[in-house]
Each structure stands twice: as C-alpha cells, then as structure tokens.
Amino acid sequence: MEGDGEGDQRSSEGKGNMRFKRICVFCGSRAGHKSAFSEAALQLGKLLVEKEIDLVYGGGSVGLMGLISHTVHTGGRHVLGVIPRALLPHEISGQTNGEVKTVTGMHQRKSEMAKHADAFIALPGGYGTMEELLEMITWAQLGIHDKPVGLLNVDGYYDSLLALFDKGVEEGFIDRAARQILISADTAPELIKKMEEYEAVHDKVAPRQSWEVDQLLEPAAAHTQSGAWEI
C-alpha cells in the first residue's frame, strides 16, 4: 500500500538528512565553566544521531570533544577523529570514540577534517577552535569550498566575535556578502535548519578548480617545509 505524500514528507523531515552525511565539529578540549556548554555539545551530538549524520572532529576524548564524540558514537553513527601526534598525550585520556586518524601537524589535521566533511560547526572553544572556524570561513571566501559553516553561539559565548565581524563590514575590511558565509544560531536544531537552507551569495576570489590544481603541489611543498607544520 502506498503511503500518502504528507506522511512521507513528515517521515523524511523527522529522520535522516539528504544534504549532510558528515559534519565536522570544532570544539574545545575543555568543557568550560558553564554547564550550558556541555549541554549544547550533548544536544548537538543527539541531533546528529537523530538526523543520521556522522561526525568528523579533532580526535580528543576530553572536554566538549569527548562529550560530542561519545554521544554520536554510542548513538550508532560513525565518528572520525583527526589528531596530530604531538597532541595525543594532551587531548586523549582513556578510551577513544570511533576511528582516530593520527597526522603529523595542524595543517594536515584541518585538511583531513575538511576533506571528509560536508559542513562545519563550531561549538565554544579556545584559540584552536576559533582558528579552525576562521580558516573554514576564509576557504569559503577564497572559493576552496562551498560547504556551510555554522557557529553554535551557546549562551552568547561568541557575541563579541560576531560583533567583531560586523565591525569588519562597517570599516570596509569584510564584504557584506562574505559576512553571510558564517551561519549562527543559539541552538543546534535552529543552526542545522539554517545550514540546510544555506546558499552562498558571496563572490569567490578564485574558481574552485584553480585551487584543486594548486593542491596537487601540496605533498611536495609539505615535504620540503615539513618542519613548519609540525609541532
């Protein structure tokens, strides 16, 4: 017996996700002082499981990284953690969650995470989280990728950063259309919904194909300058 169209639509909306198969989450290796940060990581992890989305993340088993990876892994979804060898003693404690890929340095870590993800989300975190977020925004502006970049602004944690971006527009350093690259919301469900609806409106600095050609040279460059990328 054929189902009615409305029922099929409700089923597809309630479970699964046609746009994203894997989302990369940047977040702190600490939990922060507020319980709201941990609660947001757990809520996002549960939402990824509900929508049948796999997780790519920084590979740590502590802090917010540990919370979201454990939630997604125990929920039955695939988890890929990418971590530089030098950070293993600092960001992994006890049992890891899912698959962990060890790389030589931070540049390779971000490259691997970006390669395996269909979108990016930043939870609260420190310098490393913010740097990863800003690099994904920059890559989108340059035309290296066209994947949605989201910011989960838990309890106003990123209010000052968002205000700085707006100041950049006001002072003429950030194009108004490029400011729309970053999608922000206060809750995980609202953020995922916005990211599903995202369409790029900014002018890319260079065609994506030209960046892909340049990337063919990366292994050789990395070999000759490997010391610059390693910790």
CSV table of C-alpha atoms in Angstrom, one decimal:
chain,number,residue,atom,x,y,z
A,1,MET,CA,0.0,0.0,0.0
A,2,GLU,CA,1.4,3.4,-1.0
A,3,GLY,CA,1.9,6.0,1.8
A,4,ASP,CA,0.3,9.4,1.4
A,5,GLY,CA,2.7,12.2,0.4
A,6,GLU,CA,2.2,14.2,3.5
A,7,GLY,CA,3.1,11.3,5.8
A,8,ASP,CA,6.2,10.5,3.7
A,9,GLN,CA,7.2,14.2,4.0
A,10,ARG,CA,6.8,14.1,7.8
A,11,SER,CA,8.9,11.0,7.9
A,12,SER,CA,11.7,12.4,5.8
A,13,GLU,CA,11.7,15.6,7.9
A,14,GLY,CA,11.8,13.8,11.2
A,15,LYS,CA,14.6,11.5,10.4
A,16,GLY,CA,17.6,11.5,8.2
A,17,ASN,CA,19.3,14.2,6.2
A,18,MET,CA,19.7,14.4,2.5
A,19,ARG,CA,22.2,17.3,2.4
A,20,PHE,CA,24.8,16.3,5.0
A,21,LYS,CA,26.3,12.9,5.5
A,22,ARG,CA,29.1,14.1,7.7
A,23,ILE,CA,29.6,17.2,9.7
A,24,CYS,CA,32.9,18.4,11.1
A,25,VAL,CA,32.6,19.9,14.6
A,26,PHE,CA,35.2,22.2,16.0
A,27,CYS,CA,35.1,22.5,19.8
A,28,GLY,CA,37.2,22.8,23.0
A,29,SER,CA,39.3,20.1,24.6
A,30,ARG,CA,38.0,21.7,27.8
A,31,ALA,CA,34.3,21.7,29.0
A,32,GLY,CA,34.3,25.4,30.1
A,33,HIS,CA,32.9,26.7,33.3
A,34,LYS,CA,29.2,26.8,32.3
A,35,SER,CA,27.0,23.7,32.2
A,36,ALA,CA,25.3,25.2,29.1
A,37,PHE,CA,28.4,24.4,27.0
A,38,SER,CA,28.3,20.7,27.8
A,39,GLU,CA,24.6,20.6,27.4
A,40,ALA,CA,24.9,22.1,23.9
A,41,ALA,CA,27.5,19.6,22.9
A,42,LEU,CA,25.3,16.7,24.0
A,43,GLN,CA,22.3,18.2,22.3
A,44,LEU,CA,24.2,18.6,19.0
A,45,GLY,CA,25.5,15.1,19.3
A,46,LYS,CA,22.0,13.7,19.8
A,47,LEU,CA,20.7,15.7,16.9
A,48,LEU,CA,23.4,14.3,14.6
A,49,VAL,CA,22.4,10.8,15.6
A,50,GLU,CA,18.7,11.6,15.0
A,51,LYS,CA,19.4,13.0,11.6
A,52,GLU,CA,21.7,10.1,10.7
A,53,ILE,CA,24.8,12.4,10.3
A,54,ASP,CA,28.3,11.1,11.0
A,55,LEU,CA,30.8,13.1,13.0
A,56,VAL,CA,34.3,14.4,12.0
A,57,TYR,CA,36.2,16.1,14.8
A,58,GLY,CA,39.5,16.8,16.4
A,59,GLY,CA,40.1,13.4,17.9
A,60,GLY,CA,40.2,14.2,21.6
A,61,SER,CA,38.4,12.3,24.3
A,62,VAL,CA,38.3,15.1,26.8
A,63,GLY,CA,36.2,18.3,27.2
A,64,LEU,CA,33.5,19.1,24.7
A,65,MET,CA,35.3,17.0,22.1
A,66,GLY,CA,34.9,13.9,24.3
A,67,LEU,CA,31.2,14.7,25.0
A,68,ILE,CA,30.1,15.0,21.4
A,69,SER,CA,32.1,12.2,20.1
A,70,HIS,CA,30.9,9.8,22.8
A,71,THR,CA,27.3,10.8,22.2
A,72,VAL,CA,27.5,10.3,18.4
A,73,HIS,CA,29.5,7.1,18.7
A,74,THR,CA,27.1,5.5,21.3
A,75,GLY,CA,24.2,6.6,19.1
A,76,GLY,CA,25.4,4.3,16.4
A,77,ARG,CA,26.9,6.8,14.0
A,78,HIS,CA,30.4,6.8,12.6
A,79,VAL,CA,33.0,9.0,14.3
A,80,LEU,CA,36.3,10.1,12.7
A,81,GLY,CA,38.8,11.9,14.9
A,82,VAL,CA,41.8,13.6,13.4
A,83,ILE,CA,44.6,14.5,15.8
A,84,PRO,CA,48.3,15.5,15.5
A,85,ARG,CA,50.7,13.0,17.0
A,86,ALA,CA,52.1,15.7,19.4
A,87,LEU,CA,48.6,16.3,21.0
A,88,LEU,CA,47.9,12.6,21.8
A,89,PRO,CA,49.0,12.9,25.4
A,90,HIS,CA,47.1,16.2,25.9
A,91,GLU,CA,43.7,15.5,24.2
A,92,ILE,CA,43.2,11.8,24.6
A,93,SER,CA,42.5,10.3,28.0
A,94,GLY,CA,41.3,6.7,28.3
A,95,GLN,CA,39.2,5.1,25.6
A,96,THR,CA,38.7,7.0,22.3
A,97,ASN,CA,35.4,7.2,20.5
A,98,GLY,CA,35.3,5.7,17.0
A,99,GLU,CA,38.1,5.9,14.4
A,100,VAL,CA,41.1,8.0,15.2
A,101,LYS,CA,43.5,9.1,12.5
A,102,THR,CA,46.9,10.4,13.6
A,103,VAL,CA,48.6,13.1,11.4
A,104,THR,CA,51.9,15.0,11.6
A,105,GLY,CA,50.7,18.5,12.2
A,106,MET,CA,47.9,21.1,12.5
A,107,HIS,CA,47.7,21.9,8.8
A,108,GLN,CA,47.2,18.3,7.8
A,109,ARG,CA,44.6,17.9,10.6
A,110,LYS,CA,42.4,20.7,9.2
A,111,SER,CA,42.9,19.5,5.6
A,112,GLU,CA,41.8,16.0,6.6
A,113,MET,CA,38.8,17.1,8.6
A,114,ALA,CA,37.7,19.4,5.8
A,115,LYS,CA,38.1,16.7,3.1
A,116,HIS,CA,35.8,14.3,5.0
A,117,ALA,CA,33.0,16.8,5.9
A,118,ASP,CA,30.0,18.2,4.1
A,119,ALA,CA,29.7,21.1,6.6
A,120,PHE,CA,31.3,22.7,9.6
A,121,ILE,CA,30.0,23.7,13.1
A,122,ALA,CA,32.0,25.4,15.8
A,123,LEU,CA,30.9,24.9,19.4
A,124,PRO,CA,32.5,27.0,22.2
A,125,GLY,CA,36.3,26.6,22.4
A,126,GLY,CA,39.6,28.4,22.7
A,127,TYR,CA,42.1,29.7,20.2
A,128,GLY,CA,42.3,26.4,18.3
A,129,THR,CA,38.6,26.2,17.8
A,130,MET,CA,38.4,29.9,16.6
A,131,GLU,CA,41.3,29.4,14.3
A,132,GLU,CA,39.7,26.4,12.7
A,133,LEU,CA,36.4,28.2,12.3
A,134,LEU,CA,38.1,31.3,10.7
A,135,GLU,CA,40.1,29.1,8.3
A,136,MET,CA,36.9,27.4,7.0
A,137,ILE,CA,35.3,30.8,6.6
A,138,THR,CA,38.4,32.1,4.7
A,139,TRP,CA,38.5,28.9,2.5
A,140,ALA,CA,34.8,29.6,1.6
A,141,GLN,CA,35.6,33.2,0.7
A,142,LEU,CA,38.5,32.2,-1.4
A,143,GLY,CA,36.5,29.6,-3.3
A,144,ILE,CA,38.3,26.5,-1.9
A,145,HIS,CA,35.0,25.0,-0.7
A,146,ASP,CA,31.3,25.9,-0.8
A,147,LYS,CA,30.3,24.0,2.3
A,148,PRO,CA,28.1,25.6,5.0
A,149,VAL,CA,30.0,27.0,8.1
A,150,GLY,CA,28.0,27.2,11.3
A,151,LEU,CA,28.5,28.8,14.7
A,152,LEU,CA,26.7,27.5,17.7
A,153,ASN,CA,26.6,30.6,19.9
A,154,VAL,CA,25.9,29.0,23.2
A,155,ASP,CA,24.8,31.4,26.0
A,156,GLY,CA,26.2,34.3,24.0
A,157,TYR,CA,29.8,32.9,24.0
A,158,TYR,CA,30.5,34.2,20.5
A,159,ASP,CA,28.7,37.5,20.8
A,160,SER,CA,31.9,39.5,20.8
A,161,LEU,CA,33.3,37.6,17.8
A,162,LEU,CA,30.2,38.2,15.8
A,163,ALA,CA,30.3,41.9,16.7
A,164,LEU,CA,33.9,42.0,15.5
A,165,PHE,CA,32.9,40.6,12.1
A,166,ASP,CA,30.2,43.2,11.9
A,167,LYS,CA,32.8,45.8,12.7
A,168,GLY,CA,34.9,44.5,9.9
A,169,VAL,CA,32.0,45.1,7.5
A,170,GLU,CA,31.4,48.5,8.9
A,171,GLU,CA,35.0,49.5,8.5
A,172,GLY,CA,35.3,48.1,5.0
A,173,PHE,CA,37.5,45.1,5.6
A,174,ILE,CA,34.8,42.4,5.2
A,175,ASP,CA,32.5,42.3,2.2
A,176,ARG,CA,28.8,42.5,3.2
A,177,ALA,CA,28.0,39.4,1.2
A,178,ALA,CA,31.0,37.5,2.6
A,179,ARG,CA,29.7,38.2,6.1
A,180,GLN,CA,26.9,35.9,5.3
A,181,ILE,CA,29.3,32.9,4.9
A,182,LEU,CA,29.0,32.3,8.7
A,183,ILE,CA,25.7,31.0,9.8
A,184,SER,CA,25.0,31.4,13.5
A,185,ALA,CA,22.2,30.3,15.9
A,186,ASP,CA,21.7,29.8,19.6
A,187,THR,CA,20.5,26.2,19.5
A,188,ALA,CA,21.6,23.1,17.5
A,189,PRO,CA,18.2,22.5,15.8
A,190,GLU,CA,18.0,26.1,14.6
A,191,LEU,CA,21.6,26.0,13.3
A,192,ILE,CA,21.2,22.8,11.4
A,193,LYS,CA,18.0,24.1,9.8
A,194,LYS,CA,19.7,27.3,8.7
A,195,MET,CA,22.7,25.3,7.3
A,196,GLU,CA,20.4,23.0,5.3
A,197,GLU,CA,18.9,26.1,3.7
A,198,TYR,CA,22.2,27.9,3.1
A,199,GLU,CA,23.1,29.1,-0.4
A,200,ALA,CA,26.3,31.0,-1.0
A,201,VAL,CA,25.8,34.6,-2.1
A,202,HIS,CA,29.4,35.9,-1.9
A,203,ASP,CA,31.8,36.3,-4.8
A,204,LYS,CA,34.6,33.8,-4.6
A,205,VAL,CA,38.2,35.1,-5.0
A,206,ALA,CA,39.1,32.3,-7.4
A,207,PRO,CA,37.4,29.3,-9.1
A,208,ARG,CA,37.4,26.1,-7.0
A,209,GLN,CA,39.1,24.3,-9.9
A,210,SER,CA,42.1,26.5,-9.7
A,211,TRP,CA,42.6,25.7,-6.0
A,212,GLU,CA,42.3,21.9,-6.8
A,213,VAL,CA,45.1,22.2,-9.3
A,214,ASP,CA,47.2,24.1,-6.8
A,215,GLN,CA,46.6,21.4,-4.2
A,216,LEU,CA,48.3,18.8,-6.4
A,217,LEU,CA,51.6,20.5,-5.4
A,218,GLU,CA,50.9,20.3,-1.7
A,219,PRO,CA,52.6,17.0,-0.9
A,220,ALA,CA,55.9,18.2,-2.4
A,221,ALA,CA,55.7,21.5,-0.6
A,222,ALA,CA,54.8,19.8,2.6
A,223,HIS,CA,57.8,17.5,2.3
A,224,THR,CA,60.2,20.4,1.8
A,225,GLN,CA,58.7,22.5,4.5
A,226,SER,CA,57.5,19.8,6.9
A,227,GLY,CA,59.2,21.3,9.9
A,228,ALA,CA,57.0,24.4,9.6
A,229,TRP,CA,53.8,22.4,10.0
A,230,GLU,CA,54.9,20.0,12.8
A,231,ILE,CA,54.5,20.7,16.5
